[in-house]
Amino acid sequence: MEPLRFEYYPANHLHLPLRRDILHRAVVYEGDATRQGTASTKWRSDVHGSNRKVRPQKGTGKARLGDKKSPMLRGGGVAFGPKPRDFSTELPRKMYDLAWRTALSYRYRKGELVVVEDGVEIDYPKTRFVKDIFALNRWGNPDGRSLVITESFRPNLFRALRHAGEDGRVLMEREVDVKDLLEMGRIIIEKGALDTILKDHQSDLVPKIKRQS
């Protein structure tokens, strides 16, 4: 594959040093945001039943026991069981944007960032066709799976890669997160999609506006 032309990107976009700590925090932040937190159990106060003591406190030779909703009994409540909750965590916007550019810089320095022209599409929506393209360019499974990022929906490409998960996957720019940029062998991205990502994730580069007193 021969380059068509050279493009210039600032060093603070695609040549940042590797920061594993920031990448880790970004991946954890994204993972926490996807957790549903819908697990729910009944505590003893939620179980229907009488509050009457099951047996006397003393004299039976058995262990002390309260009402039939006790967690020690079958059908009773669950002690310290889960309730619906929000697992999402917080991460400063500037740190998250830095993680995006750090992930792209990591791919660039390793030679695993392939920038292609906008409007990438294949002629036929056939899995065999796209697998042949990947094999020809050494993008397939033997050389590491590839993530294709497009600016918008490409019917033939999306349909063909739907059943070629062993070779890679395709996502639109708005569906990608930091974890996606790190988990496959390489990134094949449209120039327009790359420019959009860099534009949307540069809050830490925008100078602060000083208020005049």
Short mmCIF file of C-alpha atoms in Angstrom, two decimals:
data_model
loop_
_atom_site.label_atom_id
_atom_site.label_comp_id
_atom_site.label_asym_id
_atom_site.label_seq_id
_atom_site.Cartn_x
_atom_site.Cartn_y
_atom_site.Cartn_z
CA MET A 1 0.00 0.00 0.00
CA GLU A 2 1.50 3.29 -1.13
CA PRO A 3 0.67 6.65 0.49
CA LEU A 4 -1.28 9.10 -1.67
CA ARG A 5 -0.06 12.24 0.06
CA PHE A 6 1.32 13.51 3.33
CA GLU A 7 -0.80 15.22 5.97
CA TYR A 8 0.40 17.32 8.87
CA TYR A 9 -0.91 16.82 12.41
CA PRO A 10 0.40 18.64 15.49
CA ALA A 11 2.59 16.70 17.90
CA ASN A 12 0.04 17.15 20.69
CA HIS A 13 -2.50 15.30 18.52
CA LEU A 14 -0.69 12.22 17.25
CA HIS A 15 2.71 12.17 18.97
CA LEU A 16 1.93 12.16 22.66
CA PRO A 17 3.93 9.97 25.07
CA LEU A 18 2.31 6.77 26.30
CA ARG A 19 0.41 7.30 29.55
CA ARG A 20 -0.86 3.94 30.73
CA ASP A 21 -2.39 5.49 33.84
CA ILE A 22 -4.60 7.84 31.83
CA LEU A 23 -5.60 5.12 29.36
CA HIS A 24 -6.52 2.83 32.26
CA ARG A 25 -8.68 5.48 33.89
CA ALA A 26 -10.44 6.19 30.60
CA VAL A 27 -11.21 2.50 29.97
CA VAL A 28 -12.51 2.05 33.53
CA TYR A 29 -14.62 5.20 33.17
CA GLU A 30 -16.20 3.87 29.96
CA GLY A 31 -16.76 0.43 31.47
CA ASP A 32 -18.46 1.86 34.55
CA ALA A 33 -20.80 3.91 32.36
CA THR A 34 -22.01 0.76 30.58
CA ARG A 35 -22.92 -1.14 33.75
CA GLN A 36 -26.68 -1.44 34.12
CA GLY A 37 -26.85 -1.66 37.90
CA THR A 38 -30.30 -3.28 37.79
CA ALA A 39 -29.59 -6.20 40.17
CA SER A 40 -32.16 -6.13 42.95
CA THR A 41 -32.93 -8.39 45.92
CA LYS A 42 -35.42 -8.20 48.76
CA TRP A 43 -34.13 -7.28 52.14
CA ARG A 44 -35.97 -8.59 55.18
CA SER A 45 -38.01 -5.38 55.33
CA ASP A 46 -39.20 -6.00 51.74
CA VAL A 47 -40.39 -9.58 52.31
CA HIS A 48 -44.12 -10.04 52.97
CA GLY A 49 -44.89 -11.73 56.26
CA SER A 50 -45.52 -11.36 59.97
CA ASN A 51 -43.08 -9.76 62.36
CA ARG A 52 -43.94 -12.36 65.02
CA LYS A 53 -41.01 -14.16 66.58
CA VAL A 54 -40.76 -17.71 65.28
CA ARG A 55 -39.91 -19.35 68.65
CA PRO A 56 -39.07 -18.23 72.15
CA GLN A 57 -35.72 -16.69 72.80
CA LYS A 58 -34.79 -19.28 75.47
CA GLY A 59 -35.71 -22.75 76.52
CA THR A 60 -35.83 -24.61 73.20
CA GLY A 61 -32.14 -25.50 72.96
CA LYS A 62 -32.03 -24.00 69.48
CA ALA A 63 -30.37 -20.90 68.15
CA ARG A 64 -31.94 -17.51 68.65
CA LEU A 65 -34.22 -16.58 65.78
CA GLY A 66 -36.44 -13.62 65.00
CA ASP A 67 -39.31 -13.52 62.51
CA LYS A 68 -39.68 -15.74 59.44
CA LYS A 69 -38.21 -12.99 57.23
CA SER A 70 -34.79 -13.61 58.73
CA PRO A 71 -31.96 -14.11 56.19
CA MET A 72 -31.18 -17.42 57.93
CA LEU A 73 -34.47 -18.95 56.78
CA ARG A 74 -35.53 -20.09 53.34
CA GLY A 75 -37.86 -17.50 51.87
CA GLY A 76 -36.47 -14.78 54.07
CA GLY A 77 -34.74 -11.63 53.03
CA VAL A 78 -31.22 -11.35 51.64
CA ALA A 79 -28.61 -9.88 53.96
CA PHE A 80 -26.79 -6.97 52.32
CA GLY A 81 -28.08 -7.92 48.87
CA PRO A 82 -27.71 -5.66 45.82
CA LYS A 83 -30.15 -2.87 45.03
CA PRO A 84 -30.42 -0.84 41.82
CA ARG A 85 -27.60 1.68 41.75
CA ASP A 86 -25.60 3.87 39.41
CA PHE A 87 -22.10 2.48 38.80
CA SER A 88 -20.93 5.37 36.65
CA THR A 89 -17.83 7.22 37.81
CA GLU A 90 -16.47 10.66 37.04
CA LEU A 91 -13.44 11.62 34.98
CA PRO A 92 -12.34 15.15 34.11
CA ARG A 93 -13.16 16.03 30.51
CA LYS A 94 -9.62 17.18 29.83
CA MET A 95 -8.16 13.90 31.06
CA TYR A 96 -10.62 11.91 28.94
CA ASP A 97 -9.78 13.93 25.83
CA LEU A 98 -6.09 13.42 26.51
CA ALA A 99 -6.70 9.66 26.70
CA TRP A 100 -8.26 9.70 23.22
CA ARG A 101 -5.26 11.40 21.66
CA THR A 102 -2.84 9.25 23.67
CA ALA A 103 -4.47 6.10 22.29
CA LEU A 104 -4.25 7.41 18.73
CA SER A 105 -0.64 8.49 19.29
CA TYR A 106 0.22 5.02 20.57
CA ARG A 107 -1.20 3.47 17.40
CA TYR A 108 0.57 6.00 15.19
CA ARG A 109 4.01 5.43 16.71
CA LYS A 110 3.63 1.65 16.29
CA GLY A 111 2.63 2.04 12.65
CA GLU A 112 -0.86 0.71 13.36
CA LEU A 113 -2.85 3.79 12.31
CA VAL A 114 -3.90 3.65 8.66
CA VAL A 115 -5.63 6.80 7.40
CA VAL A 116 -7.69 6.34 4.24
CA GLU A 117 -9.71 8.66 2.03
CA ASP A 118 -13.25 9.57 3.06
CA GLY A 119 -16.16 7.52 1.73
CA VAL A 120 -14.44 4.14 1.97
CA GLU A 121 -16.78 1.46 0.62
CA ILE A 122 -16.57 -1.90 -1.15
CA ASP A 123 -18.31 -2.92 -4.37
CA TYR A 124 -20.09 -6.01 -3.06
CA PRO A 125 -21.59 -6.72 0.38
CA LYS A 126 -19.92 -10.13 0.50
CA THR A 127 -17.92 -11.47 3.42
CA ARG A 128 -15.52 -13.35 1.14
CA PHE A 129 -14.86 -10.15 -0.80
CA VAL A 130 -13.90 -8.13 2.26
CA LYS A 131 -11.82 -11.03 3.63
CA ASP A 132 -9.82 -11.06 0.39
CA ILE A 133 -9.20 -7.31 0.73
CA PHE A 134 -8.02 -7.75 4.30
CA ALA A 135 -5.76 -10.66 3.35
CA LEU A 136 -4.21 -8.70 0.46
CA ASN A 137 -3.34 -5.77 2.75
CA ARG A 138 -2.42 -8.01 5.70
CA TRP A 139 -5.20 -6.61 7.86
CA GLY A 140 -6.87 -9.91 8.70
CA ASN A 141 -6.70 -12.39 11.54
CA PRO A 142 -3.16 -13.79 10.87
CA ASP A 143 -1.72 -10.27 11.26
CA GLY A 144 -4.10 -9.09 13.98
CA ARG A 145 -7.71 -8.01 13.66
CA SER A 146 -8.46 -4.53 12.34
CA LEU A 147 -10.91 -1.86 13.42
CA VAL A 148 -12.38 0.15 10.53
CA ILE A 149 -13.76 3.56 11.52
CA THR A 150 -15.97 5.42 9.06
CA GLU A 151 -17.51 8.86 9.20
CA SER A 152 -21.00 7.55 8.34
CA PHE A 153 -22.80 4.31 7.54
CA ARG A 154 -21.42 2.30 4.61
CA PRO A 155 -24.02 -0.39 3.72
CA ASN A 156 -21.81 -2.83 1.81
CA LEU A 157 -18.85 -2.59 4.18
CA PHE A 158 -20.95 -2.97 7.32
CA ARG A 159 -22.85 -5.93 5.91
CA ALA A 160 -19.72 -7.70 4.70
CA LEU A 161 -17.87 -7.32 8.01
CA ARG A 162 -20.88 -8.41 10.02
CA HIS A 163 -19.88 -12.06 9.53
CA ALA A 164 -16.11 -11.51 9.44
CA GLY A 165 -15.55 -10.85 13.12
CA GLU A 166 -12.43 -13.01 13.16
CA ASP A 167 -10.75 -10.47 10.86
CA GLY A 168 -12.11 -7.20 12.26
CA ARG A 169 -15.07 -4.98 12.82
CA VAL A 170 -16.38 -1.67 11.55
CA LEU A 171 -17.79 1.22 13.57
CA MET A 172 -18.93 4.72 12.84
CA GLU A 173 -16.94 7.52 14.38
CA ARG A 174 -19.66 8.35 16.92
CA GLU A 175 -19.72 4.73 18.17
CA VAL A 176 -16.01 4.48 19.01
CA ASP A 177 -14.51 4.82 22.47
CA VAL A 178 -10.98 4.64 23.89
CA LYS A 179 -11.18 0.90 24.53
CA ASP A 180 -11.98 0.27 20.86
CA LEU A 181 -8.82 2.12 19.85
CA LEU A 182 -6.66 -0.20 21.97
CA GLU A 183 -8.05 -3.70 21.69
CA MET A 184 -7.33 -4.65 18.05
CA GLY A 185 -4.23 -5.02 15.91
CA ARG A 186 -4.61 -1.80 13.95
CA ILE A 187 -6.97 1.06 13.14
CA ILE A 188 -8.13 1.85 9.62
CA ILE A 189 -9.82 5.23 9.78
CA GLU A 190 -11.20 7.71 7.31
CA LYS A 191 -9.44 11.07 7.35
CA GLY A 192 -12.71 12.88 8.05
CA ALA A 193 -13.43 10.61 11.01
CA LEU A 194 -9.93 11.15 12.41
CA ASP A 195 -10.26 14.92 12.07
CA THR A 196 -13.63 14.82 13.83
CA ILE A 197 -12.26 12.78 16.72
CA LEU A 198 -9.30 15.11 17.17
CA LYS A 199 -11.56 18.15 16.97
CA ASP A 200 -14.01 16.79 19.55
CA HIS A 201 -11.30 15.74 22.02
CA GLN A 202 -9.00 18.71 22.49
CA SER A 203 -10.54 20.51 25.45
CA ASP A 204 -7.21 20.38 27.29
CA LEU A 205 -5.58 22.30 24.41
CA VAL A 206 -8.04 25.18 24.32
CA PRO A 207 -6.55 28.18 26.20
CA LYS A 208 -8.50 29.56 29.10
CA ILE A 209 -10.22 32.88 28.54
CA LYS A 210 -9.18 35.38 31.18
CA ARG A 211 -12.00 37.43 32.57
CA GLN A 212 -11.41 41.11 32.69
CA SER A 213 -12.10 42.58 36.10
#
